[in-house]
mmCIF file of C-alpha atoms in Angstrom:
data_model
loop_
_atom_site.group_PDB
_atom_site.id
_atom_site.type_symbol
_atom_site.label_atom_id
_atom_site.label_comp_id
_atom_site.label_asym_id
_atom_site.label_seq_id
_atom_site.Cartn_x
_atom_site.Cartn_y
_atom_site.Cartn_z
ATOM 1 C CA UNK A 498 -43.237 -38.591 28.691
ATOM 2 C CA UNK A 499 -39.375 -38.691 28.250
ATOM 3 C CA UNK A 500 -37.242 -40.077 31.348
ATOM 4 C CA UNK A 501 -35.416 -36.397 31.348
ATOM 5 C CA UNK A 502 -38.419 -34.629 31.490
ATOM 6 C CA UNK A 503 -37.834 -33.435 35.247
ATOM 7 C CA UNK A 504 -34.678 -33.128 35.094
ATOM 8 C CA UNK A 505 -34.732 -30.998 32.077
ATOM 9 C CA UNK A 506 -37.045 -28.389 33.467
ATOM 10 C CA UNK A 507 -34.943 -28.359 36.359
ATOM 11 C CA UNK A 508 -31.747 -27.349 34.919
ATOM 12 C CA UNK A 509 -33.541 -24.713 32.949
ATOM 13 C CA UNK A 510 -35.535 -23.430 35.261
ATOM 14 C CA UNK A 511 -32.294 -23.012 37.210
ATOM 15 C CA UNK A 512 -30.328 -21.002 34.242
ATOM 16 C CA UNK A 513 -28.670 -24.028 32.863
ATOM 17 C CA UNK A 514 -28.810 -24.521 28.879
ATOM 18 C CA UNK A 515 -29.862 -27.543 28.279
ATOM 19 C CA UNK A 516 -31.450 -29.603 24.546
ATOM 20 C CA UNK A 517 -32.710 -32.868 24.040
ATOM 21 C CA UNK A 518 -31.353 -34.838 21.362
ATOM 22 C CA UNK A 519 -32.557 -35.509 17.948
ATOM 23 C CA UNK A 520 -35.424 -37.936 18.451
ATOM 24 C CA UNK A 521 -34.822 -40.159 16.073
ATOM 25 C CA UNK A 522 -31.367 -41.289 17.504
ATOM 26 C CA UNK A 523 -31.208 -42.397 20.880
ATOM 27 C CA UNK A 524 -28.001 -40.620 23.027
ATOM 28 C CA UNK A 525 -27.025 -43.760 25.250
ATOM 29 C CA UNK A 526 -23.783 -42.170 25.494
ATOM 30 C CA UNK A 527 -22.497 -41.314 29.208
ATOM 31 C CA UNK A 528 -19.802 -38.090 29.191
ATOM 32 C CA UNK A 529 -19.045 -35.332 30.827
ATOM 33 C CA UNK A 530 -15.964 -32.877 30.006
ATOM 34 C CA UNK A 531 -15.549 -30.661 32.959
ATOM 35 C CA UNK A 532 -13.452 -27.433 32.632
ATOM 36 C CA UNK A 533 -12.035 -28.671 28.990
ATOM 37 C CA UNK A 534 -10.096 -31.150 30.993
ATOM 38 C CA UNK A 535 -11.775 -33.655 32.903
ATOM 39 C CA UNK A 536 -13.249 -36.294 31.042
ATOM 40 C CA UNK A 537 -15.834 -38.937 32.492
ATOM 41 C CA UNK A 538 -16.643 -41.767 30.144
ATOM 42 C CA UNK A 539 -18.355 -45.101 31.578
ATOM 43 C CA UNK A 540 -21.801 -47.128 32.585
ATOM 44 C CA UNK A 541 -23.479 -44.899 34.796
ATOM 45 C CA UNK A 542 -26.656 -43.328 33.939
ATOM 46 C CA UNK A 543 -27.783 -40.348 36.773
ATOM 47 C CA UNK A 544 -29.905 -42.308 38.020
ATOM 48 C CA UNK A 545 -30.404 -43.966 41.669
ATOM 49 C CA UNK A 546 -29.632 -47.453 41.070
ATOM 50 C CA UNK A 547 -27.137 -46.816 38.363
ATOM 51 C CA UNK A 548 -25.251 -44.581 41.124
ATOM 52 C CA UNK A 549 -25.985 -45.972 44.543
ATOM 53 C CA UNK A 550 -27.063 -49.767 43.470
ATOM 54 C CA UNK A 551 -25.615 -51.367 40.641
ATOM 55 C CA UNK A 552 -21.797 -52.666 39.073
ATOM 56 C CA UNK A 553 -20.834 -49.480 37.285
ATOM 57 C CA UNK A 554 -17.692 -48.921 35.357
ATOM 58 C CA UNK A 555 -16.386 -45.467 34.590
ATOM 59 C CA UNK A 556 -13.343 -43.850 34.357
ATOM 60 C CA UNK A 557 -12.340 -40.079 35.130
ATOM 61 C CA UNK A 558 -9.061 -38.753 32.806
ATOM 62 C CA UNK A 559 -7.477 -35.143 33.823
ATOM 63 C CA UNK A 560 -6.302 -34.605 30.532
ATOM 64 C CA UNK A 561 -6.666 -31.179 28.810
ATOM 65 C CA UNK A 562 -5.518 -32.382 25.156
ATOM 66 C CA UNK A 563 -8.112 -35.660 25.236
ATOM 67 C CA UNK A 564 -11.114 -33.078 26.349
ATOM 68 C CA UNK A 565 -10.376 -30.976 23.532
ATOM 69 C CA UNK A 566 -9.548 -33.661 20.834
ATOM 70 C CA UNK A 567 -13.410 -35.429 21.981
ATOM 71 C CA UNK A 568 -14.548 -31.752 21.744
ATOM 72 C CA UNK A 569 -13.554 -31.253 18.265
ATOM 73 C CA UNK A 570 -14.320 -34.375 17.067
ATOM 74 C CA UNK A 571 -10.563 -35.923 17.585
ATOM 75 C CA UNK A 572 -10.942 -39.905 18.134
ATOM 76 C CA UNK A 573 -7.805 -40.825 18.844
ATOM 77 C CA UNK A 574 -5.165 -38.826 21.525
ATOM 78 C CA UNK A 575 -1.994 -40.377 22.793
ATOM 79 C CA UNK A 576 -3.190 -43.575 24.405
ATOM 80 C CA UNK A 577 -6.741 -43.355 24.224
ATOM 81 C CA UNK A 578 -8.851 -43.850 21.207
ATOM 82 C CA UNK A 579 -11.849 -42.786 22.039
ATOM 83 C CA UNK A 580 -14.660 -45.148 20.579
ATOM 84 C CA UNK A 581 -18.098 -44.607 19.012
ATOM 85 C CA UNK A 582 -20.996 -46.153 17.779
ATOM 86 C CA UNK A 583 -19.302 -46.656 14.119
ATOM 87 C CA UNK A 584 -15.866 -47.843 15.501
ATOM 88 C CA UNK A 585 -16.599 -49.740 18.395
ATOM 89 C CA UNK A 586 -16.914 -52.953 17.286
ATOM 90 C CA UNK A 587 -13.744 -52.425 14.565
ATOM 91 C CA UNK A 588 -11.520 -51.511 17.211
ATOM 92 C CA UNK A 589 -12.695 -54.275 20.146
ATOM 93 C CA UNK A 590 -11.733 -57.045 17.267
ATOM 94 C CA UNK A 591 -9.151 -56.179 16.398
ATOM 95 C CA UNK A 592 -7.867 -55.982 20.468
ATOM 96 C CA UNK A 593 -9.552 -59.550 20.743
ATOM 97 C CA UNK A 594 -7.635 -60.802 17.759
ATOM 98 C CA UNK A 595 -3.957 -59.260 19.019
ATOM 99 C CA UNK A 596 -4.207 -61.004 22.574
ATOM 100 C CA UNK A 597 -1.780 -62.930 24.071
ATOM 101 C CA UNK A 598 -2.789 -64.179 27.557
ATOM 102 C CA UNK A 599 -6.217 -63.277 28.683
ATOM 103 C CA UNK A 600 -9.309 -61.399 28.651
ATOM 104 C CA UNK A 601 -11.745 -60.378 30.836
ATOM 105 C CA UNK A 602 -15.232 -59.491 29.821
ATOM 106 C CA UNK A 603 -17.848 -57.822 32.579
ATOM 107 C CA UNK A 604 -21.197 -56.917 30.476
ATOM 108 C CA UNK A 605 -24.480 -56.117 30.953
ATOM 109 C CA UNK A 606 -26.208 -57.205 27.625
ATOM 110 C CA UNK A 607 -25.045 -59.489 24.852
ATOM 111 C CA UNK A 608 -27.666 -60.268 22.602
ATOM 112 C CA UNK A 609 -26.775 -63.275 20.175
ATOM 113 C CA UNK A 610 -28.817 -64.660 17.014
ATOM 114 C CA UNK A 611 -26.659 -67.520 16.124
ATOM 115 C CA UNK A 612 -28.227 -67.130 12.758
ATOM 116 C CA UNK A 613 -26.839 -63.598 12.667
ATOM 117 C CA UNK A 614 -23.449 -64.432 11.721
ATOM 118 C CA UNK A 615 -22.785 -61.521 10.349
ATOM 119 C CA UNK A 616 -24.194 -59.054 13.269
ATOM 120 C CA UNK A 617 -21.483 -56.897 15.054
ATOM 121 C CA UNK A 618 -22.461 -59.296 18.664
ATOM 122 C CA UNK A 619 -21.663 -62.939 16.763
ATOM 123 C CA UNK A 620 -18.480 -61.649 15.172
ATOM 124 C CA UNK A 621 -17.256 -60.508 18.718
ATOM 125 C CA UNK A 622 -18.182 -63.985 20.303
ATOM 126 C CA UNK A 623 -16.808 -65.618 17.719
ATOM 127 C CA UNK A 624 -13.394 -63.475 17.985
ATOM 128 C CA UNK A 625 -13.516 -64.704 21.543
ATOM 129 C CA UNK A 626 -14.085 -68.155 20.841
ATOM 130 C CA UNK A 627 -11.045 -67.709 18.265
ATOM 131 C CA UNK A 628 -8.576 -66.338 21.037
ATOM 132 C CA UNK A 629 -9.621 -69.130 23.291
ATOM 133 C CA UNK A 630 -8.712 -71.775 20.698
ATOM 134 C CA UNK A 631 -5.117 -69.911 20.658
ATOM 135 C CA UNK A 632 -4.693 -70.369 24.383
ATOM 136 C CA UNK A 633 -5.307 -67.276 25.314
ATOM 137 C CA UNK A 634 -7.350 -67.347 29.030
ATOM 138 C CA UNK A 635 -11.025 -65.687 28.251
ATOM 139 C CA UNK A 636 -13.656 -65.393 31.070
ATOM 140 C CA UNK A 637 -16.816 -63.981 31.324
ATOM 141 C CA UNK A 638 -18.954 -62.356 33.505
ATOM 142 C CA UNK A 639 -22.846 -61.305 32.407
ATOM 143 C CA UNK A 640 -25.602 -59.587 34.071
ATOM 144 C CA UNK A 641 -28.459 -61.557 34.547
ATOM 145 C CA UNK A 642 -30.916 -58.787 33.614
ATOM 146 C CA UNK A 643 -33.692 -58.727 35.600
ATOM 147 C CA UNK A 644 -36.941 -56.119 35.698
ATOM 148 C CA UNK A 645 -39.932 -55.338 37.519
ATOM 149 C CA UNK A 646 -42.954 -56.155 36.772
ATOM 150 C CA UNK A 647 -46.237 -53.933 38.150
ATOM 151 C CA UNK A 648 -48.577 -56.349 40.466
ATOM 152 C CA UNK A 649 -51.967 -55.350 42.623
ATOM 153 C CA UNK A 650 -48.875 -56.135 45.845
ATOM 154 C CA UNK A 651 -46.081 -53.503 43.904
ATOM 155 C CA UNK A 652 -43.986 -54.340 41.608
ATOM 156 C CA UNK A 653 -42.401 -58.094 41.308
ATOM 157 C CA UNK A 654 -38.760 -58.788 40.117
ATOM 158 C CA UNK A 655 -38.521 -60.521 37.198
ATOM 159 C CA UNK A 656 -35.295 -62.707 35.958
ATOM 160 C CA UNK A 657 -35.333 -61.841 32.061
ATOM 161 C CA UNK A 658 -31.728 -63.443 31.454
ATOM 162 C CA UNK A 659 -31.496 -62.082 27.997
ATOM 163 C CA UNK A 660 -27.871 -63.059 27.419
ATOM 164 C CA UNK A 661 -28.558 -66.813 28.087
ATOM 165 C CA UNK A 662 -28.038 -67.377 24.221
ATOM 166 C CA UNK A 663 -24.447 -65.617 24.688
ATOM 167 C CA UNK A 664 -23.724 -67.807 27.683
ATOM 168 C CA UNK A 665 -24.758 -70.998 25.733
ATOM 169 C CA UNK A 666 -22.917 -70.351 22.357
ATOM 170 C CA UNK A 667 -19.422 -69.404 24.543
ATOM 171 C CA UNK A 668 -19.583 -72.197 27.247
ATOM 172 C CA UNK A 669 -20.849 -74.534 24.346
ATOM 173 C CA UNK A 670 -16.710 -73.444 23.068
ATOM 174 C CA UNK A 671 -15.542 -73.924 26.401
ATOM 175 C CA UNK A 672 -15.169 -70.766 28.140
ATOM 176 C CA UNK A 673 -15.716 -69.758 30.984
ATOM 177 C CA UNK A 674 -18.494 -68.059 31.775
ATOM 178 C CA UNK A 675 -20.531 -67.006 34.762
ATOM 179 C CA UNK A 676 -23.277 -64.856 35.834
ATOM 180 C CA UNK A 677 -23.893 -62.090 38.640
ATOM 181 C CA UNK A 678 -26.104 -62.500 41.357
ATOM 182 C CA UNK A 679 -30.520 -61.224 41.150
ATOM 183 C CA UNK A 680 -29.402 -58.908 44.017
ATOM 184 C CA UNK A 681 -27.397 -56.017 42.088
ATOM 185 C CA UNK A 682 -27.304 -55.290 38.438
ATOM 186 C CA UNK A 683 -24.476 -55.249 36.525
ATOM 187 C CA UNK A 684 -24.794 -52.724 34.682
ATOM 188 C CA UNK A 685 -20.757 -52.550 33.417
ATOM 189 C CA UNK A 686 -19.291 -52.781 29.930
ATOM 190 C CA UNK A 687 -16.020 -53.416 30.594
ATOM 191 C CA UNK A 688 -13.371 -55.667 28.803
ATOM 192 C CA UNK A 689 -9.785 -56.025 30.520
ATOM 193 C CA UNK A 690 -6.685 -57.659 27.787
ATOM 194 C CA UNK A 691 -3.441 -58.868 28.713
ATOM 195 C CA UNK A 692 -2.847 -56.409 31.580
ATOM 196 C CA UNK A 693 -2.448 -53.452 29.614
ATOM 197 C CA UNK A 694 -6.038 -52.427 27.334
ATOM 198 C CA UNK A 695 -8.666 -51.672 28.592
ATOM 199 C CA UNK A 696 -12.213 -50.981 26.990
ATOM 200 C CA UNK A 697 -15.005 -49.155 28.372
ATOM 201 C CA UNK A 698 -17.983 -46.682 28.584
ATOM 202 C CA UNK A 699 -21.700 -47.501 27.292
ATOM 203 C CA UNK A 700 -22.170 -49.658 24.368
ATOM 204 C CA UNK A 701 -23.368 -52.761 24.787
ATOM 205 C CA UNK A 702 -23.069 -55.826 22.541
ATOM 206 C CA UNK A 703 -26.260 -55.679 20.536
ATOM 207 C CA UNK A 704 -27.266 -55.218 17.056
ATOM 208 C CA UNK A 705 -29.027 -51.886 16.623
ATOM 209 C CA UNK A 706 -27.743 -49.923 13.550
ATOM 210 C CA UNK A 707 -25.123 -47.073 14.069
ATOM 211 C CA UNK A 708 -27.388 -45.041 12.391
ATOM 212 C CA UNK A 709 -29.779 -45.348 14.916
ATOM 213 C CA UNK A 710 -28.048 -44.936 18.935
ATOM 214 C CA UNK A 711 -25.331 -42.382 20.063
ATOM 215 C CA UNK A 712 -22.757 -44.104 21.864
ATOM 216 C CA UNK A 713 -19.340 -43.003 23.742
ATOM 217 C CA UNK A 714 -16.757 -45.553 24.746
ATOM 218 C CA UNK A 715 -12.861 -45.693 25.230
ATOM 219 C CA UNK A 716 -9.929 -47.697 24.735
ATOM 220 C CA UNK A 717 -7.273 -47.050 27.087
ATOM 221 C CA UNK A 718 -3.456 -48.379 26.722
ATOM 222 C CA UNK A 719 -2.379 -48.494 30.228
ATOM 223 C CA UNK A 720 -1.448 -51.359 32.408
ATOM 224 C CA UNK A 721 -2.380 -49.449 36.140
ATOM 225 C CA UNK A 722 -6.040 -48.576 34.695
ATOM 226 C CA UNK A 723 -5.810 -52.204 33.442
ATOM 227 C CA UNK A 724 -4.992 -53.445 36.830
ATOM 228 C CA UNK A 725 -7.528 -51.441 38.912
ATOM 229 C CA UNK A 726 -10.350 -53.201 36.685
ATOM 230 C CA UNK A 727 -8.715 -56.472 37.203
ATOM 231 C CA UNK A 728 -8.977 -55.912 41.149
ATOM 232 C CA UNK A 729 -12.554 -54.298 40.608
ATOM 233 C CA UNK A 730 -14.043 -57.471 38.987
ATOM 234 C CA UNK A 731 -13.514 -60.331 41.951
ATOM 235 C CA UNK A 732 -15.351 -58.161 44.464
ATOM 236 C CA UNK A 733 -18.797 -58.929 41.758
ATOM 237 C CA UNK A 734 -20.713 -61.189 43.499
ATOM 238 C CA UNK A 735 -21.326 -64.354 41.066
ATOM 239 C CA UNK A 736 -24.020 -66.963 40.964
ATOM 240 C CA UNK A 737 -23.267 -70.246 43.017
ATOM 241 C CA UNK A 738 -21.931 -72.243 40.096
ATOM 242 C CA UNK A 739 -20.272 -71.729 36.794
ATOM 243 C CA UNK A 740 -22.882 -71.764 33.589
ATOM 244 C CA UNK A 741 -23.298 -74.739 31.878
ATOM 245 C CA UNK A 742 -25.508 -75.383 28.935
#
């Protein structure tokens, strides 16, 4: 039974046309155009802990020309360059390899082979690594992932900490890097550089094949959305101590 089964007789029980997707590509992209003008690109799934529980990131733009350009299959439009699941990882390099003083990464799943050099996730760890060699200030923030588990009492929380292996190969460098808190997911994919990019919206670092998962992310060239991320990220309540290997 899909996830959108409910909600998908709702709407059209209600009038609304609605599809699902072609089955074998997952959509794990979160947008909504509103009114060819409003344009909502970020984290949050419709669902109640991804709107009421968890560290979301998402952004809202009120800009006619971007809505049409992702409309008509325009990437790029002014200063945004609207990213998907075949340019993603080409376009967050290349930011990572152009900084100058810092970056900030938020994320919700890194998954690391060290083995994998070649995978889309090592190349971006490794671009980090790179920029922290350089002196530029990188520091990390990563969900600790944890899931529920049916018992006889209800369901148990479980801490699956799938991005330990990330955590390891970047501290191992010497970054900085620290983990959230059991009590709230993060479920944000956010990276903040040098006070002016910022990239967002739902792909997370892992290693499935283009081919195979929709995704819809942004890169936005503006030091005020810059700086409300920067403020967003110290209110994220972190584990006691920094991660060490």
């Amino acid at each position: 039974r899909s996830p959108n089964q409910e909600s998908y007789s709702f709407l059209k029980e209600n009038g609304v046309p609605v599809s699902y997707d072609d089955p074998k590509k997952l959509t794990h992209s979160k947008l909504v155009i509103i009114d060819r003008k409003k344009t909502f690109i970020g984290s949050s799934n419709w669902t109640y802990f991804s709107l009421k529980a968890n560290h979301e990131t998402n952004v809202m733009i009120d800009s006619e020309p971007l809505a049409e350009a992702i409309l008509y299959g325009n990437l790029y439009s002014n200063d945004i360059v609207i990213l998907d699941e075949n340019n993603y990882f080409h376009e967050l390099i290349k930011c990572i390899q152009e900084a100058k003083t810092f970056i900030h990464v938020l994320f919700y799943r890194v998954d690391l082979n060290p083995k994998k050099k070649y995978s889309p996730t090592y190349q971006v760890l490794q671009e980090l690594i790179n920029a922290h060699k350089k002196g530029v200030k990188v520091k990390v923030i990563l969900d600790q992932n944890f899931g529920y588990t049916p018992t006889k009492e209800g369901q148990k929380s479980t801490v699956l900490r799938k991005n330990i292996s990330a955590a390891n190969f970047l501290s191992q460098a010497g970054i900085e890097v620290s983990f959230d808190t059991v009590t709230r997911s993060t479920h944000a994919k956010v990276i903040i550089i040098d006070n002016k990019l910022t990239i967002l919206g739902s792909q997370n670092w892992i290693n499935a094949p283009p081919s195979k998962v929709d995704q819809v992310s942004c890169l936005i060239k503006s030091p005020s959305i810059a700086h409300e991320f920067i403020q967003y990220i110290p209110k994220i309540e972190l584990a006691t101590s920094k991660h060490k290997n």
